[in-house]
Each structure stands twice: as C-alpha cells, then as structure tokens.
PDB file of C-alpha atoms in Angstrom:
ATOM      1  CA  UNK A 161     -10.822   2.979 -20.981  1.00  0.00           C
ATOM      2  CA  UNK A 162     -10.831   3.369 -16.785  1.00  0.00           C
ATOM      3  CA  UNK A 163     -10.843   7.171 -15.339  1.00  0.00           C
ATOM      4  CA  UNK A 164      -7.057   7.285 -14.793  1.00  0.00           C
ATOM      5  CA  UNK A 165      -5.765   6.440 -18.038  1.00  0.00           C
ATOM      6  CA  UNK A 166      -7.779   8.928 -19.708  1.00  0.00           C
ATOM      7  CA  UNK A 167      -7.058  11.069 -17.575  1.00  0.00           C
ATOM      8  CA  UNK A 168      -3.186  10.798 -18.253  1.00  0.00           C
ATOM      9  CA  UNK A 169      -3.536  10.586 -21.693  1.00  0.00           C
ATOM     10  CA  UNK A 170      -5.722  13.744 -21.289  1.00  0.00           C
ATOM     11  CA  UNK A 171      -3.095  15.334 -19.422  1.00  0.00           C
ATOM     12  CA  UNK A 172      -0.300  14.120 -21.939  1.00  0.00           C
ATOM     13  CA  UNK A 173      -2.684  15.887 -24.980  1.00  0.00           C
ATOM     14  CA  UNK A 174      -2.501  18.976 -23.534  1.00  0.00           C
ATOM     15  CA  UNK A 175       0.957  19.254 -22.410  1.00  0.00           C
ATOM     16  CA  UNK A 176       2.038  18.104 -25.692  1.00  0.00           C
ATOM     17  CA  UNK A 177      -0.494  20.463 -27.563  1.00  0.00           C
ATOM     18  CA  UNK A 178       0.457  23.628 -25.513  1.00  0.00           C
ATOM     19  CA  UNK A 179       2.726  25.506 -23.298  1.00  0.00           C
ATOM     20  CA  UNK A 180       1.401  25.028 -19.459  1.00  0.00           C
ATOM     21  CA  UNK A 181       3.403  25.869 -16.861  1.00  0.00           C
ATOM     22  CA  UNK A 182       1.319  25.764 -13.810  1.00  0.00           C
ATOM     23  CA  UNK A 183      -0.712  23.226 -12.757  1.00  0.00           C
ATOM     24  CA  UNK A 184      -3.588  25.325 -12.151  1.00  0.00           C
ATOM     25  CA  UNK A 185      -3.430  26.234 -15.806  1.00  0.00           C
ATOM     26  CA  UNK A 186      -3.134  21.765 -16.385  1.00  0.00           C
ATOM     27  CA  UNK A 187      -6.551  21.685 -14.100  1.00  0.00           C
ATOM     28  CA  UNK A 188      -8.141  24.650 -15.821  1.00  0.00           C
ATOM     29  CA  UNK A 189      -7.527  22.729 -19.533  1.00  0.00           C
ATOM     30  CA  UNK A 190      -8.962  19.419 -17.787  1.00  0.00           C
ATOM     31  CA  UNK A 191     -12.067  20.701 -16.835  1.00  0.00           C
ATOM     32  CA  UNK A 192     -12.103  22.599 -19.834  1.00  0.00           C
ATOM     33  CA  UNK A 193     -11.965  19.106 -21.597  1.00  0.00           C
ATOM     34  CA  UNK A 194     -15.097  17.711 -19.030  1.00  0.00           C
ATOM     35  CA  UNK A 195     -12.533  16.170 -17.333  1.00  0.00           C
ATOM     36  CA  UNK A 196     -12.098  16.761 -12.969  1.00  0.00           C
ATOM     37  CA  UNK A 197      -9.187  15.738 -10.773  1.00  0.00           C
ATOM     38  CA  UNK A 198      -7.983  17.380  -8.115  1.00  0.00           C
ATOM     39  CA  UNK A 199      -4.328  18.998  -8.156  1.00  0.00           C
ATOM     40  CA  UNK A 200      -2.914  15.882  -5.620  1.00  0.00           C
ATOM     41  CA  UNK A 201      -4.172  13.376  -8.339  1.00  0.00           C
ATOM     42  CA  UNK A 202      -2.950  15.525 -10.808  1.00  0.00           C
ATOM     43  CA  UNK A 203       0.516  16.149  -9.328  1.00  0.00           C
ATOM     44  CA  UNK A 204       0.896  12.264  -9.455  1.00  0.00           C
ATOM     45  CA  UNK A 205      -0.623  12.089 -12.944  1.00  0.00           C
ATOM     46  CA  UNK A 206       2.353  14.153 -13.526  1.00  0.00           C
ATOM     47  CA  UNK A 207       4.839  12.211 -11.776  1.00  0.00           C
ATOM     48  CA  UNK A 208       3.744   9.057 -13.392  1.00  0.00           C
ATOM     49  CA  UNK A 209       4.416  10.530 -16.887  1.00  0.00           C
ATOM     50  CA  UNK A 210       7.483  11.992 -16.241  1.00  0.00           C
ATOM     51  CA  UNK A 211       6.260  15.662 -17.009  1.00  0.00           C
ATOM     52  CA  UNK A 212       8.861  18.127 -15.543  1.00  0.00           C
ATOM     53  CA  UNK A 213       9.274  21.908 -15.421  1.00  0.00           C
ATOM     54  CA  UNK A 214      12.089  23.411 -17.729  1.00  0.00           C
ATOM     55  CA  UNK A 215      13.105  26.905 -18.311  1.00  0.00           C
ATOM     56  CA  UNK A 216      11.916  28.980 -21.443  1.00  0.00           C
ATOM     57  CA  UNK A 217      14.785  31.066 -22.984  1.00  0.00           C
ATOM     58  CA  UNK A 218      12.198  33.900 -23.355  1.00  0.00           C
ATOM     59  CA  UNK A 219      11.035  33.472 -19.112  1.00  0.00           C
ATOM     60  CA  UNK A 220       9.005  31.446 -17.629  1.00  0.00           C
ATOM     61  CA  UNK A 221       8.430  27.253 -17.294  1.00  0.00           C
ATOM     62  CA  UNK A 222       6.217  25.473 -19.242  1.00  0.00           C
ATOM     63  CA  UNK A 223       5.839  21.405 -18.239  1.00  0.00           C
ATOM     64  CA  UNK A 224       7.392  18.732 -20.700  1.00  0.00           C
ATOM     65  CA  UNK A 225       6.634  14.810 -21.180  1.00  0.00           C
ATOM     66  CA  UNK A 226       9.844  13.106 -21.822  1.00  0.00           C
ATOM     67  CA  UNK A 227       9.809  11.125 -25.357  1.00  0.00           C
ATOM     68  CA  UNK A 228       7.279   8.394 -25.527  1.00  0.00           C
ATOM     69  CA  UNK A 229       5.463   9.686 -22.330  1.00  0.00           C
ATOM     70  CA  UNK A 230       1.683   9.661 -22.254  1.00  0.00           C
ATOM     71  CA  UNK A 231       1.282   6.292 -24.249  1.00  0.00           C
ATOM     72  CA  UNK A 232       0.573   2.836 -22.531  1.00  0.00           C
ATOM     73  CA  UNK A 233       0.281   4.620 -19.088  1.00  0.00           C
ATOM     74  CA  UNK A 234       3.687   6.409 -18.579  1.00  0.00           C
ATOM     75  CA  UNK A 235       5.727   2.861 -18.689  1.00  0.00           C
ATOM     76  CA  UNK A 236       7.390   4.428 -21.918  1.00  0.00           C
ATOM     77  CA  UNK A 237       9.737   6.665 -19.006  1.00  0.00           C
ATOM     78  CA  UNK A 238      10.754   3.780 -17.981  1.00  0.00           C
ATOM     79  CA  UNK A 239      13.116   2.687 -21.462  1.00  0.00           C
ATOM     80  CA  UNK A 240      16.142   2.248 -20.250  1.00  0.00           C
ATOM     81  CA  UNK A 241      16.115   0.629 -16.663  1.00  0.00           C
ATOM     82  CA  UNK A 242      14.534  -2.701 -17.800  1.00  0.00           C
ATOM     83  CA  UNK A 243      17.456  -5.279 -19.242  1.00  0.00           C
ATOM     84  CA  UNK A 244      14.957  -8.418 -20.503  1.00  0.00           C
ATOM     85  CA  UNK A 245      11.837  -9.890 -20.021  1.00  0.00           C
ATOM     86  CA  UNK A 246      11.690 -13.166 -20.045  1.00  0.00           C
ATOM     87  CA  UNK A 247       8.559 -16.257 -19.347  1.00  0.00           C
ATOM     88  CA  UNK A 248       8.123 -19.728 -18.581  1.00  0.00           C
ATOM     89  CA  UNK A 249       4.882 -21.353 -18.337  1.00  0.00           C
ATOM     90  CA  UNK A 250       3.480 -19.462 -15.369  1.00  0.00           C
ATOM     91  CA  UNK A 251       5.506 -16.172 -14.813  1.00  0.00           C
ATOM     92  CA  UNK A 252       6.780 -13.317 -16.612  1.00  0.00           C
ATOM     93  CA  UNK A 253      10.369 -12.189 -15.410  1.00  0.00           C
ATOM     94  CA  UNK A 254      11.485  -8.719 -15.646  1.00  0.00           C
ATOM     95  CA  UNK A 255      14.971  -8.025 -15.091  1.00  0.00           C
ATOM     96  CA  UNK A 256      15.732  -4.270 -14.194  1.00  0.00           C
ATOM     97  CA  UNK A 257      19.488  -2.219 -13.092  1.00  0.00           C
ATOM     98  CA  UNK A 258      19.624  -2.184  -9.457  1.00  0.00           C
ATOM     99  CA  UNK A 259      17.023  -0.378  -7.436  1.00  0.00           C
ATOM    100  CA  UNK A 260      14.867  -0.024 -10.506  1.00  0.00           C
ATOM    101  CA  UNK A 261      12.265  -3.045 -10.000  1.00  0.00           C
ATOM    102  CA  UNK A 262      10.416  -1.172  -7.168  1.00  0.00           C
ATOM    103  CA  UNK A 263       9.181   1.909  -9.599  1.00  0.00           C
ATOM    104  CA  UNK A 264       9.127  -0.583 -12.213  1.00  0.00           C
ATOM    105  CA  UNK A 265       6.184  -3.166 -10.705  1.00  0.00           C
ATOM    106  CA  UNK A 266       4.287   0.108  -9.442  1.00  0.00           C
ATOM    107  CA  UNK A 267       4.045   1.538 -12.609  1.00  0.00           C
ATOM    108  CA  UNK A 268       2.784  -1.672 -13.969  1.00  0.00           C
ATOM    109  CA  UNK A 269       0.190  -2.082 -11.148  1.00  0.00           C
ATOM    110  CA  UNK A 270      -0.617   1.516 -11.778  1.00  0.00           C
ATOM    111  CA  UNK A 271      -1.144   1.331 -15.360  1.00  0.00           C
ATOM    112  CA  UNK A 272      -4.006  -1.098 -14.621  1.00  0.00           C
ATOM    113  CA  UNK A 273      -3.103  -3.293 -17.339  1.00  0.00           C
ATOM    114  CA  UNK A 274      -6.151  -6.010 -17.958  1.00  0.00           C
ATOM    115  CA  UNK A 275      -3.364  -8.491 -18.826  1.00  0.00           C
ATOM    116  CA  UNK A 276      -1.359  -8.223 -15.019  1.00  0.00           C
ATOM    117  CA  UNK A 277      -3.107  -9.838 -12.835  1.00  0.00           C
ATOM    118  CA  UNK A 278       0.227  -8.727 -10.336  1.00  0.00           C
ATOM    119  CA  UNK A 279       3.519  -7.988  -9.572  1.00  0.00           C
ATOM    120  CA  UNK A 280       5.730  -8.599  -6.970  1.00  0.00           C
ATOM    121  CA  UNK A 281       9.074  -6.858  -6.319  1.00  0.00           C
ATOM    122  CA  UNK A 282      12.493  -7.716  -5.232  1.00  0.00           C
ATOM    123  CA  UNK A 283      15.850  -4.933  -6.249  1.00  0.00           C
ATOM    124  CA  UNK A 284      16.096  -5.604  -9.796  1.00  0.00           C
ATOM    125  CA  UNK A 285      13.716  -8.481 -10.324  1.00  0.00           C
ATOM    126  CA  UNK A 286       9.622  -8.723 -10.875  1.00  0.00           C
ATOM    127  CA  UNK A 287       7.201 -11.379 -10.940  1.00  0.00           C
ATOM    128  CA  UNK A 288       4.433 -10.543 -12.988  1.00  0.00           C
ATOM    129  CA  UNK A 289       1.310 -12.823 -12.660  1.00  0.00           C
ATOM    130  CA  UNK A 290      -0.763 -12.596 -15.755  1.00  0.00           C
ATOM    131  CA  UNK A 291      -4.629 -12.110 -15.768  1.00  0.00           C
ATOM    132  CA  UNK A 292      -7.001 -14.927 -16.671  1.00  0.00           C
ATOM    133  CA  UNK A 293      -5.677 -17.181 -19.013  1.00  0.00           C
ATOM    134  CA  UNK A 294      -3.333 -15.242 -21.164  1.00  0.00           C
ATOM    135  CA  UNK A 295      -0.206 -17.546 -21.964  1.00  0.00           C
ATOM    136  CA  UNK A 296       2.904 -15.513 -20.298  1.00  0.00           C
ATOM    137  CA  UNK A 297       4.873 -15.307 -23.351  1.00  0.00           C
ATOM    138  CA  UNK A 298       2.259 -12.742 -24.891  1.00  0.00           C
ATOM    139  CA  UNK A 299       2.229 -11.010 -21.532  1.00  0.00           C
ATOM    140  CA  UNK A 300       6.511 -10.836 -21.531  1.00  0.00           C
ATOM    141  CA  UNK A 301       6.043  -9.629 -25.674  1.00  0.00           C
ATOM    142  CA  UNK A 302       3.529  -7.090 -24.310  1.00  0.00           C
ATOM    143  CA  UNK A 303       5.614  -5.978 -21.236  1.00  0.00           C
ATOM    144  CA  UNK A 304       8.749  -5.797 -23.614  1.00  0.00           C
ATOM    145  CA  UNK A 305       7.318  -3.613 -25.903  1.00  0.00           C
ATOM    146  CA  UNK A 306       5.814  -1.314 -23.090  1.00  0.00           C
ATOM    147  CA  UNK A 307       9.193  -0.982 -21.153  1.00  0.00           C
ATOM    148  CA  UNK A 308      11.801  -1.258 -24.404  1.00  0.00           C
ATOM    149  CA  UNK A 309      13.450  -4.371 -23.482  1.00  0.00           C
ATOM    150  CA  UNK A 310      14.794  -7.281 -25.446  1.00  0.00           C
ATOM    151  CA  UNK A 311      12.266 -10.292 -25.134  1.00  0.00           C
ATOM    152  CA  UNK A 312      14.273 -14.028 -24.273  1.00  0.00           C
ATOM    153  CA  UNK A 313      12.493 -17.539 -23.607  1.00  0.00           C
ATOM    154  CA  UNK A 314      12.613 -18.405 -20.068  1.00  0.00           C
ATOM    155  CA  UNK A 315      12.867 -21.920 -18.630  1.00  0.00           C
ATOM    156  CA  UNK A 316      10.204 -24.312 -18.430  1.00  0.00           C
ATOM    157  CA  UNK A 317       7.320 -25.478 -20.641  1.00  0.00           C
ATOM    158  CA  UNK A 318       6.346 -23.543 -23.543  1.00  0.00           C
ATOM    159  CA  UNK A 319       3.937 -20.996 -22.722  1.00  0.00           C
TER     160      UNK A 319
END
C-alpha cells in the first residue's frame, strides 16, 4: 500500500473512531499512529475524503467522513455524479453530470490506482487508459463499483 493511501485510510480510522475537531488534534493522532504529514497534506487528505466540520449540539465541531468515505481512496464521495461506465476494446468511458468529469479523473489519478494507467478530461466525459494489459471491461467493472455507477458494454470488440 503507497504512503498516501494509508495515510487516508489512517486519517479516515481516526475520524471515524473519535471526535476530532481540529486538525492539530488529526496530526497529533497521526503521529501518534507512526504516521507524519504535514497539516497542507493533511488539509487535502481531508478534502479528498470529503471530511467536513459540523456543529455538536453540546458546542464545539468535530470533523465527519460522508458515508462510504475513506475506502478505495475517497472515490466513494463521488456516488452520485457518475451516470455509466462503459468500455470497448481500448478505453474505459465514464460519463459524469455536467462539470463533474474534472474532480472525477483527479480523484482517479489521485487514488493511484495500479489498474489506470490515465485519464483524460473533457465536462462530463473521461477517458481512462488502463495499466498494462488489463482488458478494459474489468477496469469499467472496477471503476463502476468505485464511483456507484451502472456498468453498460461499449462499442467495439469485446474486451
């Protein structure tokens, strides 16, 4: 497992496993755990999950991870704005609402997936090249269970 997804499933432990609500407290609990970061890698670490402050009722804010944050690098935030994934022999296709694919492909490039070898971009479409030789149709079944979307076979040859 590479430094940054430890580190953010680290950082999803301990938010889920106690009330922080700084993240000096977050940093403190890292280290704690033999784990350093500074707080800008932390504060995206944060970003990237999701995690946001909310309001106690008794005082105070404590940081939350939205439901199925903290597995398979944060892309579980990101249920919701993906409409299919789709494959042919070459490409995976992901099909996002408007605006979304931007966030979308980053997350993927950021969640360092060994099966992406890389995305490109547009509004509310990605490319997604898959590593090595893994047939795209495993890679669109992975991405669709990542990102919650409805799998579909694509054009072209069988992959």
């Amino acid at each position: 497992m590479n430094t940054q997804r430890r580190r953010r499933d680290a950082v999803a432990r301990l938010l889920r496993g106690r009330r922080i609500g700084t993240q000096e407290e977050l940093l403190d609990a890292l280290r704690a755990a033999g784990i350093e970061a500074t707080q800008a890698t932390l504060s995206r670490d944060l970003a990237q999950l999701g995690a946001r402050r909310v309001s106690r009722p008794e005082g105070g804010t404590v940081y939350e991870l939205p439901d199925g944050a903290g597995g398979s690098d944060g892309l579980g935030t990101l249920r919701g704005l993906v409409s299919e994934v789709t494959s042919n022999a070459s490409l995976v296709v992901i099909r996002t609402h408007p605006g979304s694919a931007p966030a979308i492909a980053r997350a993927i490039d950021l969640a360092e997936l060994p099966e992406v070898l890389g995305t490109i971009a547009g509004d509310d479409t990605i490319f997604v090249a898959p590593a090595g030789e893994l047939r795209p149709r495993r890679l669109a079944a992975r991405l669709g269970e990542l990102l919650g979307a409805p799998v579909s076979s694509g054009g072209g040859a069988a992959a």
